[in-house]
Amino acid sequence: MGRPGGPGSRNTNITYKGATELKAGLTEDSHTYQSGKIDENALLISTKEAVALSHPTISKTGSSNGGDNCSFYGVNAAMLVKGGSVTTIRGGRVTSDATGANGVFSYGGNGGRNGGQGDGTTVIIEDTEIVTTGDGSGGIMTTGGGVTKAKNLSVCTSGRSSAPIRTDRGGGIVTVEGGSYTSNGLGSPVIYSTADVTVSDATLTSNKSEGVCIEGKNSITLNNCQMTVSNTQRNGHAQFLDAIMIYQSFSGDADSGNSHFTMNGGSLVNRLGHLFHVTNTNAIINLNGVTLKNEDAANVLLSVCADGWQGAGNKATFTASHQQLDGTILVGSDSELTLTLSDGSTFNGCISGNITNAVGNSISTETGKVNVTLGDDCTWTLTADTYITSFKGEASHIKTNGHRLFVDGKEMKITQ
């Protein structure tokens, strides 16, 4: 997929303009802020002091061609908070109908240095509705080491590269509790992470793109969330359709390193394509008691393989606890998987290296390196002949179902 914001050079010499600019602490109730000018924020908060807004109405029109300045630094956003302010928004509505017009933007001031410390800028937003329609227009946006704390929001985006929960260069910390988040655009997963993102008790819906996307050395944790994904169209370099996408683009927007995805409880429904897809990074995936449903006919649970990006290996560590897994796991010949089942987990499926992408091109014909650990209270039911590199566990916990398991080239003797 093409990444939101796209690659670009670092530029901290930004000229900010706000139709309304707050340079000192302030408390306001039921105020209206609006802008129709290019590269101007409807509301610009640039202070170290605290700001509190109740029931604001914030609207933004006027498209920008600022590209990275909009995605990295908050130019043209409906509302931008920077300078170290702790800004609280309760209630109200934020809308943008323009290109490069993110909804509520928290910029931490680190100049886009991945892993760099932010200046303390924090957006605390509760019970607010956010609607964006243009390309490059996320809902809540966090970059440069900023912090966003969101609770019970209703966020809907329709443009390309417009994740409802969006981050970009310089990262930050995002915490979301409750609410509903819906994306309708191409290249617009519900969550795009170049930061540390935790979402709890929320409803997440993607109607065209991936459900979530993690780039490089960053993380997403979902706690008791209900996610539905309909990835109907590929974007950019992507050669697969998938619900959970973990990769590294080497655009400079995310450092290389372990990518973490954790899901505790809740549900994940996938309409089309692979449930999980890992490419060009080292992904660590942890599932604990998640209800998984894959409606795609091929029923691919996980693919670890080459895609449209190069420069790193394709590796995944997939750990399932209190989990029911169903489907085929695909591991390309140049890829690696460590699969661990524990705490009564079950796996009904096979592992294969015969991989064809979404446009019909062969990616791999042989299985890469696969290490499987099966806990004492776990079971694996084969749905096809499977070739793996190593196996730890009791062979009696494998149900062959008429198929064979080969470990390091030798057929494993399994007594049923």
CSV table of C-alpha atoms in Angstrom, one decimal:
chain,number,residue,atom,x,y,z
A,1,MET,CA,0.0,0.0,0.0
A,2,GLY,CA,1.1,3.6,-0.4
A,3,ARG,CA,1.7,5.0,3.0
A,4,PRO,CA,-0.4,8.0,4.3
A,5,GLY,CA,1.5,11.2,3.8
A,6,GLY,CA,4.1,9.6,1.6
A,7,PRO,CA,7.9,9.9,1.8
A,8,GLY,CA,9.5,13.3,1.9
A,9,SER,CA,12.4,15.3,3.4
A,10,ARG,CA,12.3,16.7,6.9
A,11,ASN,CA,11.4,20.3,7.0
A,12,THR,CA,10.9,22.1,10.3
A,13,ASN,CA,10.9,25.7,8.9
A,14,ILE,CA,7.1,25.8,8.9
A,15,THR,CA,5.0,29.0,8.7
A,16,TYR,CA,1.8,28.5,10.7
A,17,LYS,CA,-1.4,30.4,10.2
A,18,GLY,CA,-4.6,30.2,12.1
A,19,ALA,CA,-7.9,31.9,11.5
A,20,THR,CA,-8.0,31.9,15.3
A,21,GLU,CA,-4.7,31.5,17.1
A,22,LEU,CA,-4.5,31.0,20.9
A,23,LYS,CA,-1.1,31.9,22.3
A,24,ALA,CA,-2.0,31.8,26.0
A,25,GLY,CA,-4.2,29.6,28.3
A,26,LEU,CA,-7.9,30.0,27.8
A,27,THR,CA,-11.2,28.4,28.7
A,28,GLU,CA,-14.1,28.7,26.2
A,29,ASP,CA,-17.5,27.3,25.8
A,30,SER,CA,-19.6,26.8,22.6
A,31,HIS,CA,-17.3,28.8,20.4
A,32,THR,CA,-17.2,28.5,16.6
A,33,TYR,CA,-13.9,28.4,14.7
A,34,GLN,CA,-13.7,28.2,10.9
A,35,SER,CA,-11.3,28.7,8.0
A,36,GLY,CA,-11.6,28.5,4.2
A,37,LYS,CA,-8.0,29.5,3.4
A,38,ILE,CA,-5.3,27.3,2.0
A,39,ASP,CA,-2.7,26.2,4.6
A,40,GLU,CA,-4.5,27.8,7.5
A,41,ASN,CA,-5.8,26.1,10.6
A,42,ALA,CA,-9.3,27.0,11.7
A,43,LEU,CA,-8.0,26.9,15.3
A,44,LEU,CA,-4.2,27.0,16.0
A,45,ILE,CA,-3.2,26.5,19.7
A,46,SER,CA,0.5,27.5,20.1
A,47,THR,CA,1.3,27.8,23.8
A,48,LYS,CA,2.7,26.0,26.8
A,49,GLU,CA,-0.3,26.8,28.8
A,50,ALA,CA,-3.5,24.7,29.3
A,51,VAL,CA,-6.5,25.3,27.0
A,52,ALA,CA,-10.0,24.0,27.7
A,53,LEU,CA,-12.7,24.0,25.1
A,54,SER,CA,-16.3,22.8,25.6
A,55,HIS,CA,-18.7,22.1,22.8
A,56,PRO,CA,-16.6,23.8,20.0
A,57,THR,CA,-17.7,23.9,16.4
A,58,ILE,CA,-14.6,23.7,14.2
A,59,SER,CA,-14.8,23.7,10.4
A,60,LYS,CA,-12.2,23.7,7.7
A,61,THR,CA,-12.3,24.1,3.9
A,62,GLY,CA,-9.5,25.1,1.6
A,63,SER,CA,-7.3,22.4,0.2
A,64,SER,CA,-3.6,22.3,0.5
A,65,ASN,CA,-0.8,20.9,-1.6
A,66,GLY,CA,1.6,21.1,1.3
A,67,GLY,CA,2.0,17.3,1.4
A,68,ASP,CA,4.5,16.5,4.2
A,69,ASN,CA,3.8,19.8,6.0
A,70,CYS,CA,0.2,18.8,6.4
A,71,SER,CA,1.0,15.2,7.4
A,72,PHE,CA,4.0,15.8,9.6
A,73,TYR,CA,3.5,19.3,11.2
A,74,GLY,CA,-0.2,20.0,11.1
A,75,VAL,CA,-0.4,22.7,8.4
A,76,ASN,CA,-4.0,23.1,7.2
A,77,ALA,CA,-5.6,20.9,9.9
A,78,ALA,CA,-8.9,22.0,11.2
A,79,MET,CA,-7.4,22.1,14.7
A,80,LEU,CA,-3.7,22.1,15.5
A,81,VAL,CA,-2.2,21.9,19.0
A,82,LYS,CA,1.5,22.5,19.5
A,83,GLY,CA,4.1,24.2,21.7
A,84,GLY,CA,3.6,22.0,24.8
A,85,SER,CA,0.0,22.8,25.6
A,86,VAL,CA,-2.3,20.4,27.3
A,87,THR,CA,-5.5,21.1,25.5
A,88,THR,CA,-8.8,19.5,26.5
A,89,ILE,CA,-11.8,19.3,24.2
A,90,ARG,CA,-15.2,18.1,25.5
A,91,GLY,CA,-18.1,17.6,23.1
A,92,GLY,CA,-18.6,19.6,20.0
A,93,ARG,CA,-18.0,18.8,16.3
A,94,VAL,CA,-14.9,19.1,14.0
A,95,THR,CA,-15.3,18.9,10.2
A,96,SER,CA,-12.9,19.3,7.3
A,97,ASP,CA,-13.8,19.2,3.6
A,98,ALA,CA,-10.4,19.7,2.0
A,99,THR,CA,-7.2,17.9,0.9
A,100,GLY,CA,-4.5,17.8,3.6
A,101,ALA,CA,-7.0,18.8,6.3
A,102,ASN,CA,-6.6,16.5,9.3
A,103,GLY,CA,-9.3,16.9,12.0
A,104,VAL,CA,-7.6,17.3,15.4
A,105,PHE,CA,-3.8,17.4,15.2
A,106,SER,CA,-1.3,16.9,18.1
A,107,TYR,CA,2.2,17.9,17.1
A,108,GLY,CA,4.9,17.2,19.7
A,109,GLY,CA,7.6,19.5,18.2
A,110,ASN,CA,10.4,17.0,17.8
A,111,GLY,CA,10.9,17.9,14.1
A,112,GLY,CA,9.9,14.5,12.9
A,113,ARG,CA,12.7,12.6,14.6
A,114,ASN,CA,11.5,9.0,15.0
A,115,GLY,CA,11.8,8.1,18.7
A,116,GLY,CA,12.6,11.7,19.7
A,117,GLN,CA,11.1,13.2,22.8
A,118,GLY,CA,8.1,15.5,22.4
A,119,ASP,CA,7.6,18.8,24.1
A,120,GLY,CA,4.6,17.7,26.1
A,121,THR,CA,1.9,18.7,23.7
A,122,THR,CA,-1.2,16.7,24.7
A,123,VAL,CA,-4.7,16.6,23.3
A,124,ILE,CA,-7.4,15.3,25.5
A,125,ILE,CA,-10.6,14.9,23.6
A,126,GLU,CA,-13.9,13.4,24.7
A,127,ASP,CA,-17.4,13.0,23.4
A,128,THR,CA,-16.6,14.8,20.1
A,129,GLU,CA,-17.7,14.1,16.5
A,130,ILE,CA,-15.0,14.4,13.8
A,131,VAL,CA,-15.8,14.1,10.1
A,132,THR,CA,-13.3,14.5,7.3
A,133,THR,CA,-13.9,14.1,3.5
A,134,GLY,CA,-10.7,15.0,1.7
A,135,ASP,CA,-7.5,13.0,0.9
A,136,GLY,CA,-4.7,13.1,3.5
A,137,SER,CA,-7.2,14.1,6.2
A,138,GLY,CA,-7.1,11.8,9.2
A,139,GLY,CA,-9.5,12.1,12.2
A,140,ILE,CA,-7.2,12.4,15.2
A,141,MET,CA,-3.6,12.9,14.1
A,142,THR,CA,-0.4,12.5,16.2
A,143,THR,CA,3.2,13.3,15.1
A,144,GLY,CA,6.5,14.6,16.3
A,145,GLY,CA,6.2,13.0,19.8
A,146,GLY,CA,2.8,14.4,20.5
A,147,VAL,CA,0.2,12.7,22.8
A,148,THR,CA,-3.4,12.2,22.1
A,149,LYS,CA,-5.9,10.8,24.6
A,150,ALA,CA,-9.4,10.2,23.1
A,151,LYS,CA,-12.6,9.0,24.7
A,152,ASN,CA,-16.0,8.2,23.2
A,153,LEU,CA,-15.4,9.9,19.9
A,154,SER,CA,-17.3,9.4,16.7
A,155,VAL,CA,-14.9,9.6,13.8
A,156,CYS,CA,-15.6,9.1,10.1
A,157,THR,CA,-13.2,9.7,7.2
A,158,SER,CA,-13.8,9.3,3.5
A,159,GLY,CA,-10.6,10.4,1.7
A,160,ARG,CA,-7.5,8.6,0.6
A,161,SER,CA,-4.7,8.2,3.1
A,162,SER,CA,-7.1,9.4,5.9
A,163,ALA,CA,-7.0,7.0,8.8
A,164,PRO,CA,-9.5,7.9,11.5
A,165,ILE,CA,-6.7,7.2,14.1
A,166,ARG,CA,-3.6,8.5,12.2
A,167,THR,CA,0.0,9.0,13.1
A,168,ASP,CA,3.1,10.0,11.0
A,169,ARG,CA,6.7,10.9,11.2
A,170,GLY,CA,8.1,11.5,14.7
A,171,GLY,CA,5.4,9.2,16.3
A,172,GLY,CA,4.0,9.8,19.7
A,173,ILE,CA,1.6,8.1,22.1
A,174,VAL,CA,-2.1,7.6,21.3
A,175,THR,CA,-4.7,6.2,23.8
A,176,VAL,CA,-8.3,5.7,22.7
A,177,GLU,CA,-11.2,4.5,24.9
A,178,GLY,CA,-14.6,3.7,23.5
A,179,GLY,CA,-16.2,5.4,20.5
A,180,SER,CA,-16.6,4.4,16.9
A,181,TYR,CA,-14.1,4.9,14.1
A,182,THR,CA,-15.0,4.4,10.4
A,183,SER,CA,-12.8,4.7,7.3
A,184,ASN,CA,-14.2,4.8,3.8
A,185,GLY,CA,-11.2,5.7,1.7
A,186,LEU,CA,-8.5,3.9,-0.2
A,187,GLY,CA,-5.2,3.5,1.7
A,188,SER,CA,-7.1,4.5,4.9
A,189,PRO,CA,-7.0,1.8,7.5
A,190,VAL,CA,-8.9,2.6,10.7
A,191,ILE,CA,-5.5,2.9,12.5
A,192,TYR,CA,-2.2,3.8,10.9
A,193,SER,CA,0.6,3.5,13.4
A,194,THR,CA,4.1,5.0,13.3
A,195,ALA,CA,3.7,5.5,17.0
A,196,ASP,CA,2.5,3.6,20.1
A,197,VAL,CA,-1.3,3.2,19.8
A,198,THR,CA,-3.6,1.6,22.4
A,199,VAL,CA,-7.4,1.3,21.7
A,200,SER,CA,-9.9,-0.2,24.1
A,201,ASP,CA,-13.6,-0.9,23.9
A,202,ALA,CA,-14.0,0.8,20.5
A,203,THR,CA,-15.9,-0.2,17.3
A,204,LEU,CA,-13.5,-0.1,14.3
A,205,THR,CA,-14.8,-0.3,10.7
A,206,SER,CA,-12.9,-0.2,7.4
A,207,ASN,CA,-15.0,-0.2,4.3
A,208,LYS,CA,-12.2,-0.2,1.6
A,209,SER,CA,-8.8,-0.5,3.2
A,210,GLU,CA,-7.0,-2.6,5.8
A,211,GLY,CA,-8.2,-2.5,9.4
A,212,VAL,CA,-4.9,-1.5,10.9
A,213,CYS,CA,-1.4,-0.9,9.5
A,214,ILE,CA,1.8,-0.8,11.5
A,215,GLU,CA,4.9,0.6,9.9
A,216,GLY,CA,8.3,-0.3,11.3
A,217,LYS,CA,9.3,-0.2,14.9
A,218,ASN,CA,5.9,0.8,16.3
A,219,SER,CA,2.9,-0.8,17.9
A,220,ILE,CA,-0.9,-1.2,18.1
A,221,THR,CA,-2.7,-2.8,21.1
A,222,LEU,CA,-6.4,-3.5,20.9
A,223,ASN,CA,-8.4,-4.4,24.0
A,224,ASN,CA,-11.9,-5.7,23.7
A,225,CYS,CA,-12.5,-3.9,20.4
A,226,GLN,CA,-14.9,-5.0,17.7
A,227,MET,CA,-13.3,-4.7,14.2
A,228,THR,CA,-14.8,-5.3,10.8
A,229,VAL,CA,-12.6,-5.0,7.7
A,230,SER,CA,-13.5,-5.0,4.0
A,231,ASN,CA,-10.2,-4.4,2.2
A,232,THR,CA,-11.7,-4.4,-1.4
A,233,GLN,CA,-8.9,-2.5,-3.2
A,234,ARG,CA,-5.1,-2.6,-3.2
A,235,ASN,CA,-3.2,0.7,-2.8
A,236,GLY,CA,0.3,1.7,-3.9
A,237,HIS,CA,2.8,-1.1,-3.8
A,238,ALA,CA,0.6,-3.6,-2.1
A,239,GLN,CA,0.2,-7.0,-3.8
A,240,PHE,CA,-2.3,-8.5,-1.3
A,241,LEU,CA,-5.6,-7.7,0.4
A,242,ASP,CA,-5.6,-8.1,4.1
A,243,ALA,CA,-7.1,-7.0,7.4
A,244,ILE,CA,-4.0,-6.5,9.6
A,245,MET,CA,-1.0,-5.2,7.7
A,246,ILE,CA,2.5,-5.0,9.3
A,247,TYR,CA,5.4,-3.8,7.1
A,248,GLN,CA,8.3,-1.4,6.6
A,249,SER,CA,8.3,1.0,3.7
A,250,PHE,CA,11.7,2.6,4.3
A,251,SER,CA,10.2,6.0,3.5
A,252,GLY,CA,11.8,7.4,6.6
A,253,ASP,CA,8.6,7.8,8.5
A,254,ALA,CA,9.3,4.9,10.9
A,255,ASP,CA,12.5,3.4,12.2
A,256,SER,CA,13.3,-0.3,11.5
A,257,GLY,CA,12.8,-2.8,14.3
A,258,ASN,CA,10.2,-5.0,15.8
A,259,SER,CA,6.6,-4.2,14.9
A,260,HIS,CA,4.1,-5.2,17.6
A,261,PHE,CA,0.4,-6.1,17.2
A,262,THR,CA,-1.5,-7.3,20.3
A,263,MET,CA,-5.2,-8.0,20.5
A,264,ASN,CA,-6.9,-9.0,23.8
A,265,GLY,CA,-10.5,-10.1,23.6
A,266,GLY,CA,-13.0,-8.5,21.2
A,267,SER,CA,-13.6,-9.7,17.6
A,268,LEU,CA,-12.0,-9.4,14.2
A,269,VAL,CA,-14.2,-10.0,11.1
A,270,ASN,CA,-12.4,-10.0,7.7
A,271,ARG,CA,-14.5,-9.8,4.5
A,272,LEU,CA,-11.8,-10.3,1.9
A,273,GLY,CA,-8.2,-11.3,1.7
A,274,HIS,CA,-5.7,-12.5,4.3
A,275,LEU,CA,-6.5,-11.9,8.0
A,276,PHE,CA,-2.8,-11.0,8.9
A,277,HIS,CA,-0.1,-10.0,6.5
A,278,VAL,CA,3.6,-9.4,7.3
A,279,THR,CA,6.3,-8.2,4.9
A,280,ASN,CA,9.6,-6.5,5.0
A,281,THR,CA,9.8,-6.3,8.8
A,282,ASN,CA,10.0,-8.4,12.0
A,283,ALA,CA,6.4,-8.6,13.4
A,284,ILE,CA,5.5,-9.8,16.8
A,285,ILE,CA,1.8,-10.7,16.9
A,286,ASN,CA,0.0,-11.7,20.2
A,287,LEU,CA,-3.6,-12.8,20.3
A,288,ASN,CA,-5.5,-13.6,23.5
A,289,GLY,CA,-9.1,-14.7,23.4
A,290,VAL,CA,-10.0,-13.0,20.2
A,291,THR,CA,-13.0,-14.1,18.2
A,292,LEU,CA,-11.7,-14.4,14.6
A,293,LYS,CA,-13.9,-14.7,11.5
A,294,ASN,CA,-12.5,-14.8,8.0
A,295,GLU,CA,-15.2,-14.7,5.3
A,296,ASP,CA,-12.7,-14.9,2.4
A,297,ALA,CA,-13.0,-18.1,0.5
A,298,ALA,CA,-9.3,-18.9,0.6
A,299,ASN,CA,-9.4,-18.5,4.4
A,300,VAL,CA,-5.7,-17.4,4.9
A,301,LEU,CA,-5.1,-16.8,8.5
A,302,LEU,CA,-1.5,-15.4,8.1
A,303,SER,CA,0.9,-14.6,5.3
A,304,VAL,CA,4.6,-13.9,5.8
A,305,CYS,CA,6.2,-13.2,2.5
A,306,ALA,CA,7.6,-10.8,0.0
A,307,ASP,CA,5.3,-8.0,-1.2
A,308,GLY,CA,5.9,-4.6,-2.9
A,309,TRP,CA,8.7,-3.4,-0.5
A,310,GLN,CA,12.3,-4.5,-0.2
A,311,GLY,CA,15.2,-4.0,2.2
A,312,ALA,CA,14.5,-6.3,5.1
A,313,GLY,CA,13.4,-9.8,5.8
A,314,ASN,CA,9.9,-11.1,6.3
A,315,LYS,CA,9.7,-12.5,9.8
A,316,ALA,CA,6.8,-13.1,12.2
A,317,THR,CA,6.5,-14.4,15.8
A,318,PHE,CA,2.8,-15.4,16.2
A,319,THR,CA,1.6,-16.3,19.7
A,320,ALA,CA,-1.9,-17.5,20.4
A,321,SER,CA,-3.3,-17.8,24.0
A,322,HIS,CA,-6.9,-19.0,24.8
A,323,GLN,CA,-7.4,-18.8,21.0
A,324,GLN,CA,-9.2,-20.7,18.3
A,325,LEU,CA,-7.3,-20.4,15.0
A,326,ASP,CA,-8.6,-21.6,11.6
A,327,GLY,CA,-7.2,-21.3,8.1
A,328,THR,CA,-4.0,-21.6,6.1
A,329,ILE,CA,-0.8,-20.0,7.1
A,330,LEU,CA,1.5,-19.0,4.2
A,331,VAL,CA,5.2,-18.6,4.7
A,332,GLY,CA,7.3,-17.7,1.6
A,333,SER,CA,10.5,-19.4,0.8
A,334,ASP,CA,12.5,-16.3,1.9
A,335,SER,CA,10.5,-15.8,5.0
A,336,GLU,CA,10.3,-17.0,8.6
A,337,LEU,CA,7.6,-17.8,11.2
A,338,THR,CA,7.7,-18.8,14.8
A,339,LEU,CA,4.2,-20.1,15.8
A,340,THR,CA,3.3,-20.8,19.5
A,341,LEU,CA,0.0,-22.0,20.8
A,342,SER,CA,-0.7,-22.0,24.6
A,343,ASP,CA,-3.4,-22.0,27.2
A,344,GLY,CA,-5.8,-24.3,25.4
A,345,SER,CA,-5.5,-22.8,22.0
A,346,THR,CA,-6.5,-24.8,18.9
A,347,PHE,CA,-5.3,-24.6,15.3
A,348,ASN,CA,-7.4,-26.1,12.5
A,349,GLY,CA,-5.3,-25.5,9.4
A,350,CYS,CA,-2.1,-26.1,7.5
A,351,ILE,CA,1.2,-24.3,6.6
A,352,SER,CA,2.2,-23.8,3.0
A,353,GLY,CA,4.7,-21.9,0.9
A,354,ASN,CA,2.7,-22.0,-2.3
A,355,ILE,CA,1.7,-18.3,-2.5
A,356,THR,CA,0.0,-16.3,-5.3
A,357,ASN,CA,-0.7,-12.6,-4.8
A,358,ALA,CA,-3.9,-10.7,-5.5
A,359,VAL,CA,-3.1,-10.2,-9.2
A,360,GLY,CA,-2.3,-13.8,-9.8
A,361,ASN,CA,1.5,-13.7,-9.8
A,362,SER,CA,3.4,-16.5,-8.0
A,363,ILE,CA,5.3,-15.2,-5.0
A,364,SER,CA,6.6,-18.5,-3.6
A,365,THR,CA,6.4,-22.3,-4.2
A,366,GLU,CA,8.2,-23.6,-1.2
A,367,THR,CA,7.7,-23.1,2.5
A,368,GLY,CA,10.3,-21.0,4.4
A,369,LYS,CA,11.6,-21.5,7.9
A,370,VAL,CA,8.7,-22.4,10.3
A,371,ASN,CA,9.1,-23.3,14.0
A,372,VAL,CA,6.0,-24.5,15.8
A,373,THR,CA,5.5,-24.9,19.5
A,374,LEU,CA,2.3,-26.7,20.7
A,375,GLY,CA,1.4,-26.3,24.4
A,376,ASP,CA,0.5,-29.3,26.5
A,377,ASP,CA,-3.2,-28.4,26.5
A,378,CYS,CA,-3.4,-27.3,22.8
A,379,THR,CA,-4.3,-29.2,19.6
A,380,TRP,CA,-3.5,-28.9,15.9
A,381,THR,CA,-5.8,-30.4,13.3
A,382,LEU,CA,-4.2,-30.7,9.8
A,383,THR,CA,-6.2,-29.7,6.8
A,384,ALA,CA,-3.4,-30.5,4.3
A,385,ASP,CA,0.1,-31.9,4.1
A,386,THR,CA,2.4,-29.5,5.9
A,387,TYR,CA,6.2,-28.9,5.9
A,388,ILE,CA,7.8,-27.2,8.9
A,389,THR,CA,11.4,-26.8,10.2
A,390,SER,CA,11.0,-27.7,13.8
A,391,PHE,CA,8.3,-28.9,16.2
A,392,LYS,CA,8.1,-28.7,20.0
A,393,GLY,CA,5.2,-30.4,21.8
A,394,GLU,CA,3.4,-33.7,22.0
A,395,ALA,CA,2.8,-35.4,18.7
A,396,SER,CA,-0.4,-37.0,20.1
A,397,HIS,CA,-1.9,-33.5,20.2
A,398,ILE,CA,-1.8,-33.3,16.4
A,399,LYS,CA,-4.8,-34.7,14.6
A,400,THR,CA,-3.7,-35.6,11.1
A,401,ASN,CA,-7.1,-35.8,9.6
A,402,GLY,CA,-5.7,-38.0,6.8
A,403,HIS,CA,-2.8,-35.6,6.1
A,404,ARG,CA,1.0,-35.7,6.8
A,405,LEU,CA,3.3,-33.5,8.8
A,406,PHE,CA,6.9,-33.2,7.7
A,407,VAL,CA,9.5,-31.8,10.1
A,408,ASP,CA,12.9,-30.9,8.7
A,409,GLY,CA,12.1,-33.0,5.6
A,410,LYS,CA,11.1,-36.1,7.5
A,411,GLU,CA,7.5,-37.3,8.0
A,412,MET,CA,6.6,-37.2,11.7
A,413,LYS,CA,5.2,-40.4,13.1
A,414,ILE,CA,1.9,-39.5,14.8
A,415,THR,CA,-0.2,-42.1,16.6
A,416,GLN,CA,-3.9,-41.2,16.6
